[in-house]
Each structure stands twice: as structure tokens, then as C-alpha cells.
Amino acid sequence: MAEQRNDTVFGMILRGEIPADIVYEDELAVAFRDIAPQAPVHVLVIPRRRVRSLAHAAADDQALVGHLLSVCAAVAEQEGVAESGYRVVTNIGENGGQSVDHLHFHVLGGRRLSWPPG
Ligand code: 5GP
């Protein structure tokens, strides 16, 4: 079956249809600044290939998910928050607060983050 067109805003960013402030990219992943940052550093790390959420990741996506987490750590280093600390979050589904159906990890840092999250 032909793969469905990625009609999410992240699909548009990946195709270059809308601009994004890209801070890192490789053959599997792209990282760009969140349009509505919740912290001084707020970067989204996404796979080029669409996976709808972590809950939709299949067994053969394990390497991809591991790679995305490595990219999160590299981005935190690059953004200068590795030493002060940061948070990596992925929201899943309605109760998780997911608003874009394309797997993404938020990398948040540059301020003291509260816990528990709201
Ligand atoms: P979620 O709520 O699904 O966990 O996270 C989606 C994130 O995507 C939100 O933090 C939101 O601000 C961000 N976002 C939504 N539309 C755009 C966009 O067009 N460009 C960028 N850079 N970020 C976006």
C-alpha cells in the first residue's frame, strides 16, 4: 500500500513547505526550534519517516527511537544545556497532550523546570 502523505505541520517542515529554524539534521532525524518555546531552549527532534507517536513505534523502529534520543542529547550539548540539565519529553495521545501526530521529542532547558508537569 502506498504510504499516506504526511499532512501534519511537521510533514510540511520536512518537505520545506513551511520554514523552520533547523538546528541539526541527518539522514534519519531533523531537529528544529519549537515555534512556541516553553523554555529558553526548546527544540523538537523528529524522525524523517513518519511514526505517529511513541505508542505507534514498531519493533523495527527501536534503532530509530534510540537514534532520536541520541540526537536529543547531542542537541542539548550543542545548545549549551547539557551541563546545567534539561528535560526530554514526548507527549502521546489526547491525555498526553500530543497535538501533532508525528513522533517528536521535546528538548527543554535553560531554566529550572518544575515537577510534576501540569
Ligand atoms: P505536542 O503538543 O504534540 O507535544 O508538541 C507539538 C509542538 O509543536 C508544540 O510545542 C508546538 O508549539 C510545536 N509546533 C506546532 N506547529 C509548529 C510549527 O509550525 N513550527 C514549529 N517549529 N513548531 C510547531
CSV table of N, CA, C and O and ligand atoms in Angstrom, one decimal:
chain,number,residue,atom,x,y,z
A,1,MET,N,0.9,-1.2,0.0
A,1,MET,CA,0.0,0.0,0.0
A,1,MET,C,0.9,1.2,0.0
A,1,MET,O,1.9,1.3,0.7
A,2,ALA,N,0.5,2.2,-0.8
A,2,ALA,CA,1.3,3.5,-0.8
A,2,ALA,C,1.3,4.2,0.5
A,2,ALA,O,0.2,4.2,1.2
A,3,GLU,N,2.4,4.8,0.9
A,3,GLU,CA,2.4,5.5,2.2
A,3,GLU,C,1.6,6.7,2.1
A,3,GLU,O,1.6,7.5,1.1
A,4,GLN,N,0.8,7.0,3.1
A,4,GLN,CA,-0.1,8.2,3.1
A,4,GLN,C,0.8,9.4,3.2
A,4,GLN,O,1.8,9.4,3.9
A,5,ARG,N,0.3,10.5,2.6
A,5,ARG,CA,1.0,11.7,2.7
A,5,ARG,C,1.0,12.2,4.1
A,5,ARG,O,0.0,12.1,4.8
A,6,ASN,N,2.1,12.8,4.5
A,6,ASN,CA,2.2,13.3,5.9
A,6,ASN,C,1.7,14.7,5.9
A,6,ASN,O,2.3,15.7,5.6
A,7,ASP,N,0.4,14.8,6.3
A,7,ASP,CA,-0.3,16.1,6.2
A,7,ASP,C,-0.2,16.9,7.5
A,7,ASP,O,-0.9,17.9,7.7
A,8,THR,N,0.8,16.5,8.4
A,8,THR,CA,1.0,17.2,9.7
A,8,THR,C,1.9,18.4,9.4
A,8,THR,O,2.6,18.5,8.3
A,9,VAL,N,1.9,19.4,10.3
A,9,VAL,CA,2.8,20.5,10.2
A,9,VAL,C,4.2,20.1,10.1
A,9,VAL,O,5.1,20.7,9.4
A,10,PHE,N,4.6,19.0,10.7
A,10,PHE,CA,6.0,18.5,10.7
A,10,PHE,C,6.3,18.0,9.3
A,10,PHE,O,7.4,18.1,8.8
A,11,GLY,N,5.3,17.3,8.7
A,11,GLY,CA,5.5,16.9,7.3
A,11,GLY,C,5.8,18.1,6.4
A,11,GLY,O,6.6,18.0,5.5
A,12,MET,N,5.1,19.1,6.6
A,12,MET,CA,5.3,20.4,5.8
A,12,MET,C,6.7,20.9,6.0
A,12,MET,O,7.3,21.4,5.1
A,13,ILE,N,7.1,20.9,7.3
A,13,ILE,CA,8.5,21.3,7.6
A,13,ILE,C,9.5,20.4,6.9
A,13,ILE,O,10.5,20.9,6.2
A,14,LEU,N,9.3,19.1,6.9
A,14,LEU,CA,10.2,18.2,6.3
A,14,LEU,C,10.3,18.3,4.8
A,14,LEU,O,11.4,18.2,4.2
A,15,ARG,N,9.2,18.7,4.2
A,15,ARG,CA,9.2,18.9,2.7
A,15,ARG,C,9.6,20.3,2.3
A,15,ARG,O,9.7,20.7,1.2
A,16,GLY,N,9.9,21.2,3.4
A,16,GLY,CA,10.3,22.5,3.1
A,16,GLY,C,9.2,23.5,2.7
A,16,GLY,O,9.4,24.5,2.1
A,17,GLU,N,8.0,23.0,3.0
A,17,GLU,CA,6.8,23.9,2.6
A,17,GLU,C,6.6,25.0,3.5
A,17,GLU,O,6.0,26.0,3.1
A,18,ILE,N,7.0,24.9,4.8
A,18,ILE,CA,7.0,26.0,5.7
A,18,ILE,C,8.3,26.0,6.4
A,18,ILE,O,9.0,25.0,6.5
A,19,PRO,N,8.8,27.2,6.8
A,19,PRO,CA,10.1,27.4,7.3
A,19,PRO,C,10.2,26.8,8.7
A,19,PRO,O,9.2,26.8,9.5
A,20,ALA,N,11.4,26.5,9.1
A,20,ALA,CA,11.7,26.1,10.5
A,20,ALA,C,13.2,26.4,10.8
A,20,ALA,O,14.0,26.5,9.8
A,21,ASP,N,13.4,26.7,12.0
A,21,ASP,CA,14.8,27.0,12.4
A,21,ASP,C,15.5,25.7,12.8
A,21,ASP,O,15.4,25.3,13.9
A,22,ILE,N,16.1,25.1,11.8
A,22,ILE,CA,16.7,23.8,12.0
A,22,ILE,C,18.0,23.9,12.6
A,22,ILE,O,18.9,24.7,12.2
A,23,VAL,N,18.2,23.1,13.7
A,23,VAL,CA,19.5,23.2,14.4
A,23,VAL,C,20.4,22.0,14.2
A,23,VAL,O,21.5,22.0,14.5
A,24,TYR,N,19.8,20.9,13.7
A,24,TYR,CA,20.5,19.7,13.5
A,24,TYR,C,19.7,18.8,12.4
A,24,TYR,O,18.5,18.8,12.5
A,25,GLU,N,20.4,18.1,11.6
A,25,GLU,CA,19.8,17.1,10.7
A,25,GLU,C,20.7,16.1,10.3
A,25,GLU,O,21.9,16.3,10.1
A,26,ASP,N,20.2,14.9,10.1
A,26,ASP,CA,21.0,13.8,9.5
A,26,ASP,C,20.0,13.0,8.6
A,26,ASP,O,18.9,13.4,8.4
A,27,GLU,N,20.5,11.8,8.2
A,27,GLU,CA,19.6,11.0,7.3
A,27,GLU,C,18.3,10.5,7.9
A,27,GLU,O,17.4,10.2,7.2
A,28,LEU,N,18.3,10.4,9.2
A,28,LEU,CA,17.1,9.8,9.9
A,28,LEU,C,16.3,10.9,10.7
A,28,LEU,O,15.1,10.6,10.9
A,29,ALA,N,16.9,12.0,11.1
A,29,ALA,CA,16.3,12.9,12.0
A,29,ALA,C,16.5,14.3,11.7
A,29,ALA,O,17.5,14.7,11.0
A,30,VAL,N,15.6,15.2,12.1
A,30,VAL,CA,15.7,16.6,12.0
A,30,VAL,C,15.3,17.2,13.3
A,30,VAL,O,14.4,16.8,14.0
A,31,ALA,N,16.0,18.3,13.7
A,31,ALA,CA,15.7,19.0,15.0
A,31,ALA,C,15.6,20.5,14.7
A,31,ALA,O,16.4,21.1,13.9
A,32,PHE,N,14.5,21.1,15.2
A,32,PHE,CA,14.3,22.5,14.9
A,32,PHE,C,13.6,23.1,16.2
A,32,PHE,O,13.1,22.4,17.0
A,33,ARG,N,13.7,24.5,16.2
A,33,ARG,CA,13.2,25.2,17.4
A,33,ARG,C,11.7,25.2,17.4
A,33,ARG,O,11.1,25.4,16.3
A,34,ASP,N,11.1,24.9,18.6
A,34,ASP,CA,9.6,25.0,18.7
A,34,ASP,C,9.2,26.4,18.4
A,34,ASP,O,9.8,27.4,18.9
A,35,ILE,N,8.1,26.5,17.7
A,35,ILE,CA,7.5,27.9,17.4
A,35,ILE,C,7.0,28.6,18.6
A,35,ILE,O,6.9,29.8,18.6
A,36,ALA,N,6.6,27.9,19.7
A,36,ALA,CA,6.1,28.5,20.9
A,36,ALA,C,6.9,28.0,22.1
A,36,ALA,O,6.5,27.1,22.9
A,37,PRO,N,8.2,28.5,22.2
A,37,PRO,CA,9.1,27.9,23.2
A,37,PRO,C,8.6,28.0,24.6
A,37,PRO,O,8.1,29.1,25.0
A,38,GLN,N,8.7,26.9,25.4
A,38,GLN,CA,8.3,26.9,26.8
A,38,GLN,C,9.5,27.0,27.7
A,38,GLN,O,9.4,26.9,28.9
A,39,ALA,N,10.7,27.2,27.2
A,39,ALA,CA,11.9,27.4,27.9
A,39,ALA,C,12.9,28.1,27.0
A,39,ALA,O,12.7,28.1,25.8
A,40,PRO,N,14.0,28.6,27.5
A,40,PRO,CA,15.0,29.3,26.7
A,40,PRO,C,15.5,28.4,25.6
A,40,PRO,O,15.7,28.9,24.5
A,41,VAL,N,15.7,27.1,25.9
A,41,VAL,CA,16.0,26.1,24.8
A,41,VAL,C,14.8,25.2,24.7
A,41,VAL,O,14.3,24.6,25.7
A,42,HIS,N,14.2,25.2,23.5
A,42,HIS,CA,13.0,24.3,23.3
A,42,HIS,C,13.1,23.8,21.8
A,42,HIS,O,12.8,24.5,20.9
A,43,VAL,N,13.7,22.6,21.7
A,43,VAL,CA,13.9,22.1,20.3
A,43,VAL,C,13.1,20.8,20.2
A,43,VAL,O,13.0,20.0,21.1
A,44,LEU,N,12.6,20.6,19.0
A,44,LEU,CA,11.8,19.3,18.7
A,44,LEU,C,12.7,18.4,17.8
A,44,LEU,O,13.3,18.9,16.8
A,45,VAL,N,12.8,17.2,18.2
A,45,VAL,CA,13.6,16.2,17.4
A,45,VAL,C,12.6,15.2,16.8
A,45,VAL,O,11.8,14.6,17.6
A,46,ILE,N,12.6,15.1,15.5
A,46,ILE,CA,11.6,14.2,14.8
A,46,ILE,C,12.3,13.3,13.8
A,46,ILE,O,13.4,13.6,13.3
A,47,PRO,N,11.7,12.2,13.6
A,47,PRO,CA,12.2,11.3,12.5
A,47,PRO,C,11.8,11.8,11.2
A,47,PRO,O,10.7,12.4,11.0
A,48,ARG,N,12.6,11.6,10.1
A,48,ARG,CA,12.1,12.0,8.8
A,48,ARG,C,11.0,11.1,8.4
A,48,ARG,O,10.0,11.6,7.7
A,49,ARG,N,11.1,9.8,8.7
A,49,ARG,CA,10.0,8.9,8.4
A,49,ARG,C,8.9,9.1,9.4
A,49,ARG,O,9.2,9.1,10.6
A,50,ARG,N,7.7,9.2,9.0
A,50,ARG,CA,6.6,9.4,10.0
A,50,ARG,C,6.3,8.2,10.8
A,50,ARG,O,5.9,7.1,10.2
A,51,VAL,N,6.3,8.4,12.1
A,51,VAL,CA,5.8,7.4,13.1
A,51,VAL,C,4.8,8.3,13.9
A,51,VAL,O,5.2,9.4,14.3
A,52,ARG,N,3.6,7.9,14.1
A,52,ARG,CA,2.6,8.8,14.7
A,52,ARG,C,2.9,9.2,16.1
A,52,ARG,O,2.6,10.3,16.5
A,53,SER,N,3.4,8.3,16.9
A,53,SER,CA,3.8,8.6,18.3
A,53,SER,C,4.7,7.5,18.8
A,53,SER,O,4.8,6.5,18.1
A,54,LEU,N,5.1,7.6,20.0
A,54,LEU,CA,5.9,6.5,20.6
A,54,LEU,C,5.1,5.3,20.7
A,54,LEU,O,5.6,4.1,20.5
A,55,ALA,N,3.8,5.4,20.9
A,55,ALA,CA,2.9,4.3,21.0
A,55,ALA,C,2.7,3.6,19.7
A,55,ALA,O,2.3,2.4,19.7
A,56,HIS,N,3.1,4.2,18.6
A,56,HIS,CA,2.9,3.6,17.3
A,56,HIS,C,4.3,3.1,16.8
A,56,HIS,O,4.4,2.5,15.7
A,57,ALA,N,5.3,3.2,17.6
A,57,ALA,CA,6.6,2.7,17.2
A,57,ALA,C,6.6,1.2,17.2
A,57,ALA,O,6.2,0.6,18.1
A,58,ALA,N,7.0,0.6,16.0
A,58,ALA,CA,7.0,-0.9,15.9
A,58,ALA,C,8.3,-1.4,16.4
A,58,ALA,O,9.3,-0.7,16.7
A,59,ALA,N,8.4,-2.8,16.5
A,59,ALA,CA,9.6,-3.4,17.0
A,59,ALA,C,10.8,-3.0,16.1
A,59,ALA,O,11.9,-2.7,16.6
A,60,ASP,N,10.6,-2.8,14.8
A,60,ASP,CA,11.8,-2.5,14.0
A,60,ASP,C,12.0,-0.9,13.9
A,60,ASP,O,12.9,-0.5,13.2
A,61,ASP,N,11.3,-0.2,14.8
A,61,ASP,CA,11.6,1.2,15.0
A,61,ASP,C,12.6,1.5,16.2
A,61,ASP,O,12.9,2.6,16.5
A,62,GLN,N,13.0,0.4,16.8
A,62,GLN,CA,13.8,0.5,18.1
A,62,GLN,C,15.1,1.3,17.8
A,62,GLN,O,15.4,2.2,18.6
A,63,ALA,N,15.7,1.0,16.7
A,63,ALA,CA,17.0,1.7,16.4
A,63,ALA,C,16.7,3.2,16.2
A,63,ALA,O,17.5,4.0,16.6
A,64,LEU,N,15.6,3.4,15.4
A,64,LEU,CA,15.3,4.8,15.1
A,64,LEU,C,15.0,5.6,16.4
A,64,LEU,O,15.5,6.7,16.6
A,65,VAL,N,14.2,5.0,17.3
A,65,VAL,CA,13.9,5.7,18.6
A,65,VAL,C,15.2,5.9,19.4
A,65,VAL,O,15.4,7.0,19.9
A,66,GLY,N,16.1,5.0,19.4
A,66,GLY,CA,17.3,5.1,20.1
A,66,GLY,C,18.1,6.3,19.5
A,66,GLY,O,18.7,7.1,20.2
A,67,HIS,N,18.1,6.3,18.2
A,67,HIS,CA,18.9,7.4,17.5
A,67,HIS,C,18.3,8.7,17.8
A,67,HIS,O,19.0,9.7,18.1
A,68,LEU,N,17.0,8.8,17.9
A,68,LEU,CA,16.3,10.1,18.2
A,68,LEU,C,16.7,10.6,19.6
A,68,LEU,O,17.0,11.8,19.8
A,69,LEU,N,16.8,9.7,20.5
A,69,LEU,CA,17.2,10.0,21.9
A,69,LEU,C,18.7,10.5,21.9
A,69,LEU,O,19.1,11.4,22.6
A,70,SER,N,19.5,9.8,21.1
A,70,SER,CA,20.9,10.3,21.0
A,70,SER,C,21.0,11.7,20.4
A,70,SER,O,21.8,12.5,20.9
A,71,VAL,N,20.1,12.0,19.4
A,71,VAL,CA,20.1,13.3,18.8
A,71,VAL,C,19.7,14.3,19.9
A,71,VAL,O,20.2,15.4,20.0
A,72,CYS,N,18.7,13.9,20.7
A,72,CYS,CA,18.3,14.9,21.8
A,72,CYS,C,19.5,15.2,22.7
A,72,CYS,O,19.7,16.4,23.0
A,73,ALA,N,20.3,14.3,23.0
A,73,ALA,CA,21.4,14.5,23.9
A,73,ALA,C,22.4,15.4,23.2
A,73,ALA,O,23.0,16.3,23.7
A,74,ALA,N,22.6,15.1,21.9
A,74,ALA,CA,23.6,15.9,21.1
A,74,ALA,C,23.1,17.4,20.9
A,74,ALA,O,23.9,18.3,21.0
A,75,VAL,N,21.8,17.6,20.8
A,75,VAL,CA,21.2,18.9,20.6
A,75,VAL,C,21.4,19.7,22.0
A,75,VAL,O,21.8,20.8,22.0
A,76,ALA,N,21.1,19.0,23.1
A,76,ALA,CA,21.3,19.6,24.4
A,76,ALA,C,22.8,20.1,24.6
A,76,ALA,O,23.0,21.2,25.1
A,77,GLU,N,23.7,19.3,24.1
A,77,GLU,CA,25.1,19.6,24.2
A,77,GLU,C,25.4,20.9,23.3
A,77,GLU,O,26.0,21.8,23.8
A,78,GLN,N,24.9,20.8,22.1
A,78,GLN,CA,25.0,21.9,21.1
A,78,GLN,C,24.4,23.2,21.6
A,78,GLN,O,24.9,24.3,21.4
A,79,GLU,N,23.3,23.1,22.3
A,79,GLU,CA,22.6,24.3,22.8
A,79,GLU,C,23.1,24.8,24.1
A,79,GLU,O,22.6,25.8,24.7
A,80,GLY,N,24.1,24.0,24.7
A,80,GLY,CA,24.8,24.5,25.9
A,80,GLY,C,24.0,24.3,27.2
A,80,GLY,O,24.3,24.9,28.2
A,81,VAL,N,23.1,23.3,27.2
A,81,VAL,CA,22.4,23.0,28.4
A,81,VAL,C,22.7,21.6,29.0
A,81,VAL,O,22.1,21.2,30.0
A,82,ALA,N,23.6,20.9,28.4
A,82,ALA,CA,23.9,19.5,28.9
A,82,ALA,C,24.4,19.5,30.3
A,82,ALA,O,24.0,18.7,31.1
A,83,GLU,N,25.2,20.5,30.6
A,83,GLU,CA,25.8,20.5,32.0
A,83,GLU,C,24.8,21.0,33.0
A,83,GLU,O,24.7,20.4,34.1
A,84,SER,N,24.0,22.0,32.7
A,84,SER,CA,23.0,22.6,33.7
A,84,SER,C,21.8,21.7,33.8
A,84,SER,O,21.1,21.7,34.8
A,85,GLY,N,21.6,20.8,32.8
A,85,GLY,CA,20.5,19.9,32.9
A,85,GLY,C,19.3,20.3,32.0
A,85,GLY,O,19.2,21.5,31.6
A,86,TYR,N,18.5,19.4,31.6
A,86,TYR,CA,17.5,19.6,30.7
A,86,TYR,C,16.5,18.5,30.8
A,86,TYR,O,16.6,17.5,31.5
A,87,ARG,N,15.4,18.6,30.0
A,87,ARG,CA,14.4,17.5,30.0
A,87,ARG,C,14.0,17.1,28.6
A,87,ARG,O,14.0,17.9,27.7
A,88,VAL,N,13.8,15.8,28.4
A,88,VAL,CA,13.4,15.2,27.1
A,88,VAL,C,12.0,14.7,27.4
A,88,VAL,O,11.8,13.9,28.3
A,89,VAL,N,11.0,15.1,26.6
A,89,VAL,CA,9.6,14.7,26.8
A,89,VAL,C,9.0,14.3,25.4
A,89,VAL,O,9.3,15.0,24.4
A,90,THR,N,8.2,13.3,25.4
A,90,THR,CA,7.3,13.0,24.3
A,90,THR,C,5.9,12.8,24.8
A,90,THR,O,5.6,12.1,25.7
A,91,ASN,N,5.0,13.6,24.2
A,91,ASN,CA,3.6,13.5,24.6
A,91,ASN,C,2.9,12.5,23.6
A,91,ASN,O,3.2,12.5,22.4
A,92,ILE,N,2.0,11.7,24.2
A,92,ILE,CA,1.3,10.7,23.5
A,92,ILE,C,-0.2,10.8,23.7
A,92,ILE,O,-0.7,10.7,24.8
A,93,GLY,N,-0.9,11.0,22.6
A,93,GLY,CA,-2.3,10.9,22.6
A,93,GLY,C,-2.9,12.1,23.3
A,93,GLY,O,-2.3,13.0,23.7
A,94,GLU,N,-4.2,12.0,23.4
A,94,GLU,CA,-5.0,13.1,23.9
A,94,GLU,C,-4.6,13.5,25.4
A,94,GLU,O,-4.3,14.7,25.7
A,95,ASN,N,-4.7,12.5,26.3
A,95,ASN,CA,-4.3,12.9,27.7
A,95,ASN,C,-2.9,13.2,27.8
A,95,ASN,O,-2.5,14.0,28.8
A,96,GLY,N,-2.0,12.8,26.9
A,96,GLY,CA,-0.6,13.1,27.0
A,96,GLY,C,-0.3,14.5,26.5
A,96,GLY,O,0.8,15.0,26.6
A,97,GLY,N,-1.3,15.1,25.8
A,97,GLY,CA,-1.2,16.5,25.3
A,97,GLY,C,-0.5,16.5,23.9
A,97,GLY,O,0.0,17.6,23.5
A,98,GLN,N,-0.6,15.4,23.2
A,98,GLN,CA,0.0,15.4,21.8
A,98,GLN,C,-0.9,16.2,20.9
A,98,GLN,O,-2.1,15.9,20.7
A,99,SER,N,-0.3,17.2,20.2
A,99,SER,CA,-1.1,18.0,19.2
A,99,SER,C,-0.6,17.8,17.8
A,99,SER,O,-1.3,18.2,16.9
A,100,VAL,N,0.5,17.2,17.6
A,100,VAL,CA,1.0,16.9,16.2
A,100,VAL,C,1.2,15.4,16.1
A,100,VAL,O,2.1,14.8,16.9
A,101,ASP,N,0.6,14.7,15.1
A,101,ASP,CA,0.6,13.3,15.0
A,101,ASP,C,1.8,12.8,14.2
A,101,ASP,O,1.7,12.1,13.2
A,102,HIS,N,3.0,13.2,14.6
A,102,HIS,CA,4.3,12.8,14.1
A,102,HIS,C,5.2,12.8,15.2
A,102,HIS,O,5.4,13.8,15.9
A,103,LEU,N,5.7,11.6,15.6
A,103,LEU,CA,6.6,11.4,16.8
A,103,LEU,C,7.6,12.6,16.9
A,103,LEU,O,8.3,13.0,15.9
A,104,HIS,N,7.7,13.2,18.1
A,104,HIS,CA,8.6,14.2,18.4
A,104,HIS,C,9.0,14.2,19.8
A,104,HIS,O,8.2,13.9,20.7
A,105,PHE,N,10.3,14.5,20.1
A,105,PHE,CA,10.8,14.6,21.4
A,105,PHE,C,11.1,16.1,21.6
A,105,PHE,O,11.8,16.7,20.8
A,106,HIS,N,10.6,16.6,22.7
A,106,HIS,CA,10.9,18.0,23.1
A,106,HIS,C,12.2,18.0,23.9
A,106,HIS,O,12.3,17.2,24.9
A,107,VAL,N,13.1,18.8,23.6
A,107,VAL,CA,14.3,19.0,24.4
A,107,VAL,C,14.2,20.4,25.1
A,107,VAL,O,14.1,21.5,24.3
A,108,LEU,N,14.0,20.5,26.4
A,108,LEU,CA,13.7,21.7,27.1
A,108,LEU,C,14.8,22.0,28.1
A,108,LEU,O,15.2,21.1,28.9
A,109,GLY,N,15.3,23.2,28.1
A,109,GLY,CA,16.4,23.6,29.0
A,109,GLY,C,16.6,25.1,29.1
A,109,GLY,O,15.9,25.8,28.5
A,110,GLY,N,17.6,25.4,29.9
A,110,GLY,CA,17.9,26.8,30.1
A,110,GLY,C,17.2,27.5,31.2
A,110,GLY,O,17.4,28.7,31.5
A,111,ARG,N,16.4,26.8,31.9
A,111,ARG,CA,15.8,27.3,33.2
A,111,ARG,C,15.4,26.1,34.0
A,111,ARG,O,15.4,24.9,33.6
A,112,ARG,N,15.2,26.3,35.3
A,112,ARG,CA,14.8,25.2,36.2
A,112,ARG,C,13.4,24.8,35.9
A,112,ARG,O,12.4,25.6,35.9
A,113,LEU,N,13.2,23.6,35.5
A,113,LEU,CA,11.9,23.1,35.1
A,113,LEU,C,11.2,22.5,36.3
A,113,LEU,O,11.8,21.8,37.2
A,114,SER,N,9.9,22.7,36.5
A,114,SER,CA,9.2,22.2,37.6
A,114,SER,C,8.7,20.8,37.4
A,114,SER,O,8.7,20.2,36.3
A,115,TRP,N,8.4,20.1,38.5
A,115,TRP,CA,8.0,18.7,38.5
A,115,TRP,C,7.0,18.6,39.6
A,115,TRP,O,7.3,19.1,40.7
A,116,PRO,N,5.8,17.9,39.5
A,116,PRO,CA,5.4,17.2,38.3
A,116,PRO,C,4.9,18.2,37.3
A,116,PRO,O,4.5,19.3,37.6
A,117,PRO,N,4.8,17.7,36.0
A,117,PRO,CA,4.3,18.6,34.9
A,117,PRO,C,2.8,18.8,35.1
A,117,PRO,O,2.1,18.0,35.8
A,118,GLY,N,2.3,19.8,34.5
A,118,GLY,CA,0.9,20.1,34.6
A,118,GLY,C,0.0,19.1,33.9
A,118,GLY,O,0.4,18.3,33.1
B,1,5GP,P1,2.9,18.3,21.2
B,1,5GP,O1,1.9,19.2,21.8
B,1,5GP,O2,2.3,17.5,20.1
B,1,5GP,O3,3.7,17.5,22.2
B,1,5GP,O4,4.0,19.3,20.6
B,1,5GP,C1,3.9,19.9,19.3
B,1,5GP,C2,4.8,21.1,19.3
B,1,5GP,O5,4.9,21.6,18.0
B,1,5GP,C3,4.2,22.2,20.2
B,1,5GP,O6,5.2,22.5,21.2
B,1,5GP,C4,4.1,23.4,19.2
B,1,5GP,O7,4.5,24.6,19.7
B,1,5GP,C5,5.0,22.9,18.0
B,1,5GP,N1,4.6,23.4,16.7
B,1,5GP,C6,3.4,23.4,16.2
B,1,5GP,N2,3.4,24.0,15.0
B,1,5GP,C7,4.7,24.3,14.7
B,1,5GP,C8,5.3,24.9,13.6
B,1,5GP,O8,4.7,25.2,12.6
B,1,5GP,N3,6.6,25.1,13.7
B,1,5GP,C9,7.4,24.8,14.8
B,1,5GP,N4,8.7,25.0,14.8
B,1,5GP,N5,6.8,24.2,15.9
B,1,5GP,C10,5.5,24.0,15.8
